[in-house]
Amino acid sequence: MKTLLDENQLNDGVEKLADAINAHYGDKPLTIICILTGSIVLGADLIRKLRMPTRVGVLQTSSYEGTERGDLTINAEMMLDIKDREVLLIDDIFDTGHTLDKVTALVADYGPTSLQSAVLLCKTGRQEVEYRPEFIAFDIPDEFVVGYGLDYNDEYRNLPYLACLEDSDLEPNA
Ligand code: 5GP
Ligand code: MG
Ligand code: MG
């Protein structure tokens, strides 16, 4: 496994992301919706750097089997009431963009005052939708990455750094 972003780089990136979000919303109360499971580490680090009154909720999406994309499922059973609230979606990575594109459309139906999104990573040249997140910490090359919340078959989320998975790391027949 090859390290792409170490702990210091991640910390600096999250700090800048928080600065941009704080500058944009000012003192306005904000509702953060973390998209599980990949955004748990980013969410935990980011919310502690936000200065406005903040509510935190979650919803869950899943679309990957190993390193292959499958059908997207969205579980919004744990959504907060966000009617007439400023809402910021948090996700780990913007890849093809289908996840945030679909989640944004679904969450918009709950009637927020505003709806934006922030991601840790954006994979260069992979996007298949018009939608773009308003806040991006890092643009990265088109490689499958793990760590800092991102998984391969539910492993590696606990790594404190971000790494590229190499062929020798893949499970046989996965
Ligand atoms: P999208 O719908 O933008 O193609 O993909 C978004 C979701 O796919 C992300 O929230 C993430 O869970 C997963 N994903 C996309 N690229 C990667 C990657 O390089 N590594 C990991 N671990 N997950 C990824
Ligand atoms: Mg995800
Ligand atoms: Mg995953």
Coordinates of N, CA, C and O and ligand atoms in Angstrom, one line a residue:
M1 N 0.8 -1.2 0.0 CA 0.0 0.0 0.0 C 0.9 1.2 0.0 O 1.9 1.3 0.7
K2 N 0.5 2.2 -0.8 CA 1.3 3.4 -0.9 C 0.6 4.6 -0.3 O -0.6 4.9 -0.7
T3 N 1.3 5.4 0.6 CA 0.6 6.5 1.2 C 0.4 7.6 0.2 O 1.4 8.0 -0.5
L4 N -0.8 8.2 0.2 CA -1.1 9.3 -0.8 C -1.1 10.6 0.0 O -0.6 11.6 -0.4
L5 N -1.8 10.6 1.2 CA -1.8 11.8 2.1 C -1.6 11.3 3.5 O -2.3 10.4 4.0
D6 N -0.6 11.9 4.1 CA -0.3 11.5 5.5 C -1.1 12.3 6.5 O -1.9 13.2 6.1
E7 N -1.0 12.0 7.8 CA -1.8 12.6 8.8 C -1.8 14.1 8.8 O -2.8 14.8 9.0
N8 N -0.6 14.6 8.6 CA -0.4 16.1 8.6 C -1.1 16.7 7.4 O -1.8 17.8 7.6
Q9 N -0.9 16.1 6.3 CA -1.6 16.7 5.1 C -3.1 16.6 5.2 O -3.8 17.6 4.9
L10 N -3.6 15.5 5.8 CA -5.1 15.4 6.0 C -5.6 16.5 6.9 O -6.6 17.1 6.7
N11 N -4.8 16.6 8.0 CA -5.2 17.6 9.0 C -5.2 19.0 8.4 O -6.2 19.8 8.6
D12 N -4.2 19.4 7.6 CA -4.2 20.7 7.0 C -5.4 20.9 6.0 O -6.0 21.9 6.0
G13 N -5.7 19.8 5.3 CA -6.7 19.9 4.3 C -8.1 20.1 5.0 O -8.9 20.8 4.5
V14 N -8.3 19.4 6.1 CA -9.6 19.5 6.8 C -9.7 20.8 7.5 O -10.8 21.4 7.5
E15 N -8.6 21.4 8.0 CA -8.5 22.7 8.5 C -9.0 23.7 7.5 O -9.8 24.6 7.8
K16 N -8.4 23.6 6.3 CA -8.8 24.6 5.2 C -10.3 24.4 4.8 O -11.0 25.4 4.5
L17 N -10.7 23.2 4.8 CA -12.1 22.9 4.5 C -13.0 23.6 5.5 O -14.0 24.3 5.1
A18 N -12.7 23.4 6.8 CA -13.5 24.0 7.9 C -13.4 25.6 7.7 O -14.4 26.2 7.9
D19 N -12.2 26.1 7.4 CA -12.1 27.6 7.3 C -13.1 28.1 6.2 O -13.8 29.1 6.3
A20 N -13.1 27.3 5.0 CA -14.0 27.8 3.9 C -15.5 27.7 4.3 O -16.3 28.5 4.0
I21 N -15.8 26.6 5.1 CA -17.2 26.4 5.5 C -17.6 27.5 6.5 O -18.7 28.1 6.5
N22 N -16.7 27.7 7.5 CA -17.0 28.8 8.5 C -17.1 30.2 7.8 O -18.0 30.9 8.2
A23 N -16.3 30.4 6.8 CA -16.3 31.7 6.1 C -17.7 31.8 5.3 O -18.3 32.9 5.3
H24 N -18.1 30.7 4.7 CA -19.3 30.8 3.9 C -20.6 31.0 4.8 O -21.4 31.8 4.4
Y25 N -20.7 30.2 5.8 CA -22.0 30.2 6.6 C -21.9 31.3 7.7 O -23.0 31.6 8.3
G26 N -20.8 31.7 8.2 CA -20.7 32.7 9.3 C -21.4 32.2 10.5 O -21.1 31.0 10.9
D27 N -22.3 33.0 11.1 CA -22.9 32.6 12.4 C -24.2 31.8 12.1 O -24.9 31.4 13.1
K28 N -24.6 31.6 10.9 CA -25.9 30.9 10.6 C -25.9 29.5 11.1 O -24.9 28.7 10.9
P29 N -26.9 29.0 11.8 CA -27.0 27.6 12.2 C -26.9 26.7 11.0 O -27.5 27.0 10.0
L30 N -26.2 25.6 11.2 CA -25.9 24.7 10.1 C -26.3 23.3 10.5 O -26.1 22.9 11.6
T31 N -27.0 22.5 9.6 CA -27.2 21.1 9.8 C -26.3 20.3 8.9 O -26.3 20.5 7.7
I32 N -25.4 19.5 9.5 CA -24.5 18.7 8.8 C -25.1 17.3 8.6 O -25.7 16.7 9.6
I33 N -25.1 16.8 7.4 CA -25.6 15.4 7.2 C -24.4 14.6 6.7 O -23.9 14.8 5.6
C34 N -23.9 13.7 7.5 CA -22.7 12.8 7.1 C -23.3 11.6 6.4 O -24.2 10.9 6.9
I35 N -22.7 11.4 5.2 CA -23.1 10.2 4.5 C -22.2 9.0 4.9 O -21.0 9.0 4.7
L36 N -22.9 8.1 5.6 CA -22.2 6.9 6.1 C -21.9 5.9 5.0 O -22.7 5.8 4.0
T37 N -20.9 5.1 5.1 CA -20.0 5.0 6.3 C -18.7 5.8 6.1 O -18.0 6.2 7.0
G38 N -18.4 6.1 4.8 CA -17.1 6.6 4.5 C -16.7 7.9 5.1 O -15.6 8.3 5.3
S39 N -17.8 8.8 5.5 CA -17.5 10.1 6.0 C -17.3 10.2 7.5 O -17.2 11.3 8.1
I40 N -17.3 9.0 8.2 CA -17.3 9.1 9.7 C -16.0 9.8 10.2 O -16.1 10.6 11.2
V41 N -14.9 9.6 9.6 CA -13.7 10.2 10.2 C -13.6 11.6 9.8 O -13.3 12.5 10.7
L42 N -13.8 11.9 8.5 CA -13.9 13.4 8.1 C -14.9 14.1 9.0 O -14.7 15.2 9.5
G43 N -16.1 13.5 9.1 CA -17.2 14.2 9.8 C -16.8 14.5 11.3 O -16.9 15.6 11.7
A44 N -16.1 13.5 11.9 CA -15.7 13.7 13.3 C -14.7 14.8 13.4 O -14.8 15.7 14.3
D45 N -13.7 14.9 12.5 CA -12.7 15.9 12.5 C -13.2 17.3 12.2 O -12.9 18.3 12.8
L46 N -14.1 17.3 11.1 CA -14.6 18.5 10.6 C -15.5 19.3 11.5 O -15.4 20.5 11.8
I47 N -16.5 18.5 12.1 CA -17.5 19.2 12.9 C -16.9 19.9 14.2 O -17.4 20.9 14.6
R48 N -15.7 19.4 14.6 CA -15.1 20.0 15.8 C -14.3 21.3 15.4 O -13.8 22.0 16.3
K49 N -14.3 21.6 14.1 CA -13.6 22.8 13.7 C -14.6 23.9 13.2 O -14.3 24.9 12.8
L50 N -15.9 23.5 13.3 CA -17.0 24.5 12.8 C -17.3 25.4 14.0 O -17.4 25.0 15.1
R51 N -17.6 26.6 13.7 CA -17.8 27.7 14.7 C -19.3 28.1 14.9 O -19.6 28.8 15.8
M52 N -20.1 27.7 13.9 CA -21.5 28.1 14.0 C -22.3 27.1 14.9 O -21.8 26.0 15.1
P53 N -23.5 27.4 15.3 CA -24.4 26.4 16.0 C -24.6 25.3 15.0 O -25.1 25.5 13.9
T54 N -24.3 24.0 15.4 CA -24.3 22.9 14.4 C -25.1 21.7 14.9 O -24.9 21.3 16.0
R55 N -26.0 21.2 14.0 CA -26.7 19.9 14.3 C -26.0 18.9 13.4 O -25.6 19.2 12.3
V56 N -26.0 17.7 13.8 CA -25.4 16.6 13.0 C -26.3 15.4 12.9 O -26.8 14.9 13.8
G57 N -26.5 15.0 11.6 CA -27.3 13.8 11.3 C -26.6 13.0 10.3 O -25.5 13.3 9.9
V58 N -27.2 11.8 10.0 CA -26.5 10.9 9.1 C -27.6 10.3 8.1 O -28.8 10.3 8.4
L59 N -27.1 9.9 7.0 CA -27.8 8.9 6.2 C -26.8 8.0 5.6 O -25.6 8.2 5.6
Q60 N -27.3 6.9 5.1 CA -26.3 5.9 4.6 C -26.5 5.6 3.1 O -27.6 5.4 2.6
T61 N -25.4 5.5 2.4 CA -25.5 5.0 1.0 C -24.5 3.9 0.9 O -23.5 3.8 1.6
S62 N -24.7 3.0 -0.1 CA -23.6 2.1 -0.4 C -23.7 1.7 -1.9 O -24.8 1.6 -2.5
S63 N -22.6 1.5 -2.5 CA -22.6 1.3 -3.9 C -21.4 0.4 -4.4 O -21.4 -0.1 -5.5
Y64 N -20.5 0.1 -3.4 CA -19.3 -0.7 -3.8 C -19.3 -2.1 -3.3 O -19.7 -2.4 -2.2
E65 N -18.8 -3.0 -4.2 CA -18.5 -4.4 -3.8 C -17.0 -4.5 -4.1 O -16.6 -4.5 -5.2
G66 N -16.1 -4.6 -3.1 CA -14.7 -4.5 -3.3 C -14.3 -3.2 -4.0 O -14.6 -2.2 -3.4
T67 N -13.7 -3.3 -5.1 CA -13.3 -2.0 -5.8 C -14.2 -1.8 -7.0 O -14.0 -0.9 -7.9
E68 N -15.4 -2.5 -7.1 CA -16.3 -2.4 -8.3 C -17.5 -1.7 -7.8 O -18.1 -2.0 -6.8
R69 N -18.0 -0.7 -8.7 CA -19.3 -0.1 -8.4 C -20.5 -1.0 -8.6 O -20.5 -1.7 -9.6
G70 N -21.4 -1.0 -7.7 CA -22.7 -1.7 -7.9 C -23.8 -0.7 -7.9 O -23.6 0.5 -8.1
D71 N -25.1 -1.2 -7.7 CA -26.2 -0.3 -7.6 C -26.2 0.6 -6.3 O -25.8 0.1 -5.3
L72 N -26.6 1.8 -6.4 CA -26.6 2.7 -5.3 C -27.9 2.5 -4.4 O -29.0 2.5 -4.9
T73 N -27.7 2.2 -3.1 CA -28.8 2.2 -2.2 C -28.7 3.4 -1.2 O -27.6 3.7 -0.8
I74 N -29.8 4.0 -0.9 CA -29.8 5.1 0.1 C -30.7 4.8 1.2 O -31.9 4.5 1.0
N75 N -30.2 4.8 2.5 CA -31.0 4.6 3.6 C -31.1 5.9 4.4 O -30.2 6.4 5.0
A76 N -32.3 6.5 4.4 CA -32.5 7.8 5.0 C -33.4 7.8 6.2 O -33.9 8.8 6.7
E77 N -33.5 6.6 6.8 CA -34.3 6.4 8.0 C -33.9 7.2 9.2 O -34.7 7.6 10.1
M78 N -32.6 7.6 9.3 CA -32.1 8.3 10.4 C -31.9 9.8 10.1 O -31.3 10.6 10.9
M79 N -32.5 10.3 9.0 CA -32.4 11.7 8.7 C -33.0 12.6 9.7 O -34.0 12.3 10.4
L80 N -32.4 13.8 10.0 CA -33.0 14.8 10.8 C -34.1 15.5 10.1 O -34.1 15.5 8.9
D81 N -34.9 16.3 10.8 CA -35.8 17.2 10.2 C -35.0 18.4 9.7 O -34.3 19.1 10.5
I82 N -34.9 18.6 8.4 CA -34.1 19.7 7.9 C -34.9 20.8 7.1 O -34.4 21.6 6.4
K83 N -36.2 20.7 7.4 CA -37.1 21.8 6.7 C -36.7 23.2 7.1 O -36.5 23.4 8.3
D84 N -36.5 24.1 6.2 CA -36.1 25.5 6.4 C -34.7 25.6 7.2 O -34.5 26.6 7.9
R85 N -33.9 24.6 7.0 CA -32.5 24.7 7.6 C -31.5 24.8 6.5 O -31.7 24.4 5.4
E86 N -30.3 25.4 6.9 CA -29.1 25.4 6.0 C -28.5 24.0 6.2 O -28.2 23.7 7.3
V87 N -28.3 23.3 5.1 CA -27.8 21.9 5.2 C -26.5 21.8 4.4 O -26.4 22.2 3.2
L88 N -25.6 21.1 5.0 CA -24.3 20.7 4.3 C -24.1 19.2 4.4 O -24.0 18.6 5.5
L89 N -24.1 18.6 3.2 CA -23.8 17.1 3.1 C -22.3 16.9 3.2 O -21.6 17.7 2.6
I90 N -21.9 15.9 3.9 CA -20.5 15.6 4.0 C -20.2 14.2 3.4 O -20.9 13.2 3.9
D91 N -19.3 14.0 2.5 CA -19.0 12.7 2.0 C -17.5 12.5 1.9 O -16.7 13.5 1.9
D92 N -17.0 11.3 1.8 CA -15.6 11.0 1.8 C -15.0 11.4 0.4 O -14.0 12.1 0.4
I93 N -15.6 10.9 -0.6 CA -15.0 11.1 -1.9 C -16.0 11.3 -3.0 O -17.1 10.7 -3.0
F94 N -15.7 12.2 -4.0 CA -16.6 12.4 -5.1 C -15.9 11.8 -6.3 O -14.8 12.2 -6.7
D95 N -16.5 10.7 -6.8 CA -15.8 9.9 -7.8 C -16.7 10.1 -9.1 O -16.5 11.1 -9.8
T96 N -17.6 9.1 -9.5 CA -18.4 9.4 -10.6 C -19.4 10.5 -10.4 O -19.9 11.2 -11.3
G97 N -19.7 10.7 -9.1 CA -20.6 11.8 -8.7 C -22.1 11.3 -8.5 O -22.9 12.1 -8.1
H98 N -22.4 10.1 -8.9 CA -23.8 9.6 -8.9 C -24.3 9.6 -7.4 O -25.5 10.0 -7.2
T99 N -23.5 9.3 -6.4 CA -24.0 9.3 -5.1 C -24.4 10.6 -4.6 O -25.6 10.8 -4.2
L100 N -23.6 11.6 -4.7 CA -24.0 13.0 -4.2 C -25.1 13.6 -5.1 O -25.9 14.3 -4.6
D101 N -25.0 13.3 -6.4 CA -26.1 13.8 -7.3 C -27.5 13.3 -6.8 O -28.4 14.0 -6.7
K102 N -27.5 12.0 -6.5 CA -28.8 11.4 -6.1 C -29.2 11.7 -4.7 O -30.4 12.0 -4.4
V103 N -28.2 11.8 -3.8 CA -28.5 12.1 -2.4 C -29.0 13.6 -2.4 O -30.0 13.9 -1.6
T104 N -28.4 14.5 -3.1 CA -28.8 15.9 -3.2 C -30.3 16.0 -3.6 O -31.0 16.7 -3.0
A105 N -30.6 15.3 -4.7 CA -32.0 15.3 -5.2 C -33.0 14.8 -4.1 O -34.0 15.4 -3.9
L106 N -32.6 13.7 -3.4 CA -33.5 13.2 -2.3 C -33.6 14.1 -1.2 O -34.7 14.4 -0.7
V107 N -32.5 14.7 -0.7 CA -32.5 15.6 0.5 C -33.2 16.9 0.2 O -33.8 17.5 1.0
A108 N -33.1 17.3 -1.1 CA -33.8 18.6 -1.5 C -35.3 18.5 -1.2 O -35.9 19.5 -0.9
D109 N -35.8 17.3 -1.4 CA -37.3 17.1 -1.1 C -37.7 17.3 0.3 O -38.9 17.4 0.6
Y110 N -36.8 17.3 1.2 CA -37.1 17.6 2.6 C -37.3 19.1 2.9 O -37.5 19.5 4.1
G111 N -37.0 19.9 1.9 CA -37.3 21.4 2.1 C -36.2 22.2 2.8 O -36.6 23.1 3.5
P112 N -34.9 21.9 2.6 CA -33.9 22.8 3.3 C -33.9 24.2 2.7 O -34.3 24.3 1.5
T113 N -33.5 25.2 3.5 CA -33.3 26.5 2.9 C -32.2 26.6 1.9 O -32.3 27.2 0.9
S114 N -31.1 25.9 2.2 CA -30.0 25.8 1.3 C -29.4 24.4 1.4 O -29.5 23.8 2.5
L115 N -28.8 23.9 0.4 CA -28.2 22.6 0.4 C -26.9 22.6 -0.4 O -26.9 22.9 -1.6
Q116 N -25.8 22.3 0.3 CA -24.5 22.3 -0.4 C -23.8 21.0 0.1 O -24.3 20.3 0.9
S117 N -22.6 20.8 -0.5 CA -21.9 19.6 0.0 C -20.4 19.8 0.1 O -19.8 20.7 -0.6
A118 N -19.8 19.0 1.0 CA -18.3 19.1 1.2 C -17.7 17.7 1.1 O -18.3 16.8 1.7
V119 N -16.6 17.5 0.4 CA -16.0 16.2 0.4 C -14.5 16.4 0.7 O -13.9 17.4 0.5
L120 N -14.0 15.3 1.2 CA -12.5 15.3 1.4 C -11.8 15.2 0.1 O -10.8 15.9 -0.1
L121 N -12.2 14.3 -0.8 CA -11.5 14.0 -2.0 C -12.3 14.1 -3.2 O -13.5 13.8 -3.2
C122 N -11.7 14.5 -4.3 CA -12.4 14.5 -5.6 C -11.4 13.8 -6.6 O -10.3 14.2 -6.7
K123 N -11.9 12.7 -7.2 CA -11.0 12.0 -8.1 C -11.0 12.6 -9.5 O -12.1 12.7 -10.1
T124 N -9.9 13.0 -10.0 CA -9.8 13.8 -11.2 C -10.3 13.0 -12.4 O -9.9 11.8 -12.6
G125 N -11.1 13.6 -13.2 CA -11.5 13.1 -14.5 C -12.5 11.9 -14.5 O -12.7 11.3 -15.5
R126 N -13.1 11.7 -13.4 CA -14.0 10.5 -13.2 C -15.5 10.9 -13.3 O -16.4 10.0 -13.4
Q127 N -15.8 12.2 -13.2 CA -17.2 12.6 -13.0 C -18.1 12.3 -14.2 O -17.7 12.5 -15.4
E128 N -19.3 11.8 -13.9 CA -20.3 11.5 -15.0 C -21.5 12.3 -14.8 O -22.5 12.0 -15.5
V129 N -21.5 13.3 -13.9 CA -22.7 14.1 -13.7 C -22.3 15.6 -13.7 O -21.1 15.9 -13.6
E130 N -23.3 16.5 -13.9 CA -23.0 17.9 -13.9 C -22.7 18.4 -12.5 O -22.0 19.4 -12.3
Y131 N -23.4 17.8 -11.5 CA -23.3 18.3 -10.1 C -21.8 18.3 -9.6 O -21.0 17.4 -10.0
R132 N -21.4 19.3 -8.9 CA -20.1 19.4 -8.2 C -20.3 19.8 -6.8 O -21.1 20.7 -6.5
P133 N -19.5 19.2 -5.8 CA -19.5 19.7 -4.4 C -19.0 21.1 -4.4 O -18.1 21.5 -5.1
E134 N -19.5 21.9 -3.4 CA -19.0 23.3 -3.3 C -17.7 23.4 -2.6 O -16.9 24.3 -2.8
F135 N -17.4 22.4 -1.7 CA -16.2 22.4 -0.9 C -15.5 21.1 -1.1 O -16.0 20.0 -0.8
I136 N -14.2 21.2 -1.5 CA -13.4 20.0 -1.8 C -12.0 20.2 -1.1 O -11.4 21.2 -1.3
A137 N -11.6 19.2 -0.3 CA -10.3 19.4 0.4 C -9.1 19.0 -0.6 O -8.1 19.8 -0.7
F138 N -9.2 17.9 -1.3 CA -8.1 17.5 -2.1 C -8.6 16.9 -3.4 O -9.6 16.1 -3.5
D139 N -7.9 17.3 -4.5 CA -8.1 16.5 -5.8 C -7.0 15.5 -5.8 O -5.9 15.7 -5.5
I140 N -7.5 14.2 -6.2 CA -6.5 13.1 -6.2 C -6.6 12.4 -7.6 O -7.6 12.5 -8.3
P141 N -5.5 11.7 -7.9 CA -5.5 10.9 -9.2 C -6.5 9.7 -9.1 O -7.0 9.4 -8.0
D142 N -6.8 9.2 -10.3 CA -7.8 8.1 -10.4 C -7.2 6.8 -9.9 O -6.8 5.9 -10.7
E143 N -7.2 6.6 -8.6 CA -6.7 5.3 -8.0 C -7.7 5.0 -6.9 O -8.3 5.9 -6.3
F144 N -7.8 3.7 -6.6 CA -8.7 3.3 -5.5 C -8.0 3.5 -4.1 O -6.9 3.0 -3.9
V145 N -8.6 4.4 -3.3 CA -7.9 4.8 -2.0 C -8.6 4.2 -0.8 O -9.9 4.0 -0.9
V146 N -7.9 4.0 0.2 CA -8.5 3.5 1.5 C -7.8 4.3 2.7 O -6.8 5.0 2.5
G147 N -8.5 4.2 3.8 CA -8.0 4.9 5.0 C -8.8 6.2 5.3 O -9.6 6.6 4.5
Y148 N -8.6 6.7 6.5 CA -9.4 7.9 6.9 C -10.9 7.8 6.6 O -11.5 8.7 6.0
G149 N -11.4 6.6 6.9 CA -12.9 6.4 6.7 C -13.2 5.6 5.5 O -14.2 4.9 5.4
L150 N -12.3 5.6 4.5 CA -12.6 4.8 3.2 C -12.2 3.4 3.3 O -11.1 3.1 3.9
D151 N -13.0 2.5 2.8 CA -12.8 1.1 3.0 C -12.5 0.3 1.7 O -12.8 0.8 0.6
Y152 N -12.0 -0.9 1.9 CA -12.0 -1.9 0.9 C -12.7 -3.1 1.6 O -12.1 -3.7 2.5
N153 N -13.8 -3.6 1.1 CA -14.6 -4.6 1.8 C -14.7 -4.4 3.3 O -14.5 -5.3 4.1
D154 N -15.0 -3.2 3.7 CA -15.2 -2.8 5.1 C -13.9 -2.8 5.9 O -14.0 -2.5 7.2
E155 N -12.8 -3.0 5.4 CA -11.5 -2.9 6.1 C -10.8 -1.6 5.8 O -11.2 -0.9 4.8
Y156 N -9.8 -1.2 6.6 CA -8.9 -0.1 6.4 C -9.5 1.3 6.8 O -8.8 2.3 6.7
R157 N -10.8 1.3 7.2 CA -11.3 2.7 7.5 C -10.6 3.3 8.7 O -10.6 4.6 8.8
N158 N -9.9 2.5 9.5 CA -9.3 3.1 10.7 C -7.9 3.6 10.4 O -7.3 4.2 11.3
L159 N -7.3 3.4 9.2 CA -6.0 3.9 9.0 C -6.0 5.5 9.1 O -6.9 6.1 8.6
P160 N -5.0 6.0 9.8 CA -5.0 7.5 10.0 C -4.6 8.3 8.8 O -4.6 9.5 8.8
Y161 N -4.1 7.6 7.8 CA -3.6 8.2 6.6 C -4.4 7.7 5.4 O -5.2 6.7 5.6
L162 N -4.2 8.3 4.2 CA -4.9 7.8 3.0 C -3.9 7.1 2.1 O -2.8 7.6 1.9
A163 N -4.3 5.9 1.7 CA -3.3 5.1 0.9 C -4.0 4.6 -0.4 O -5.2 4.4 -0.4
C164 N -3.2 4.3 -1.4 CA -3.6 3.7 -2.7 C -3.5 2.2 -2.5 O -2.5 1.7 -2.1
L165 N -4.6 1.5 -2.8 CA -4.6 0.1 -2.8 C -3.8 -0.4 -4.0 O -4.1 0.0 -5.1
E166 N -2.9 -1.4 -3.8 CA -2.2 -1.9 -5.0 C -2.7 -3.3 -5.2 O -3.4 -3.9 -4.4
D167 N -2.3 -3.9 -6.4 CA -2.8 -5.2 -6.8 C -2.5 -6.3 -5.7 O -3.4 -7.1 -5.4
S168 N -1.4 -6.1 -5.1 CA -1.0 -7.2 -4.1 C -1.9 -7.1 -2.8 O -1.9 -8.0 -2.0
D169 N -2.6 -5.9 -2.7 CA -3.5 -5.8 -1.5 C -4.9 -6.3 -1.7 O -5.7 -6.5 -0.8
L170 N -5.2 -6.6 -3.0 CA -6.6 -7.1 -3.3 C -6.8 -8.6 -2.9 O -5.8 -9.4 -3.0
E171 N -8.0 -8.8 -2.4 CA -8.3 -10.2 -2.0 C -8.4 -11.1 -3.3 O -9.1 -10.7 -4.2
P172 N -7.9 -12.3 -3.3 CA -8.1 -13.2 -4.4 C -9.5 -13.4 -4.7 O -10.3 -13.6 -3.7
N173 N -10.0 -13.5 -5.9 CA -11.4 -13.7 -6.3 C -12.3 -12.6 -5.9 O -13.5 -12.8 -6.0
A174 N -11.8 -11.5 -5.3 CA -12.8 -10.4 -4.9 C -13.2 -9.6 -6.0 O -12.5 -9.5 -7.0
Ligands
5GP1 P1 -19.5 8.1 -6.7 O1 -21.0 7.8 -6.6 O2 -19.1 9.5 -6.6 O3 -18.9 7.3 -7.9 O4 -18.8 7.3 -5.5 C1 -19.0 7.8 -4.3 C2 -18.8 6.7 -3.2 O5 -18.1 5.5 -3.7 C3 -18.0 7.3 -2.2 O6 -18.8 7.9 -1.2 C4 -17.2 6.1 -1.6 O7 -17.9 5.5 -0.6 C5 -17.1 5.2 -2.8 N1 -15.7 5.3 -3.5 C6 -15.5 6.0 -4.7 N2 -14.2 5.9 -5.0 C7 -13.6 5.3 -4.0 C8 -12.2 4.9 -3.7 O8 -11.2 5.2 -4.4 N3 -12.0 4.2 -2.5 C9 -13.0 3.9 -1.7 N4 -12.7 3.2 -0.6 N5 -14.3 4.2 -1.9 C10 -14.6 4.9 -3.0
MG2 MG -19.5 6.7 0.4
MG3 MG -17.0 1.7 0.5

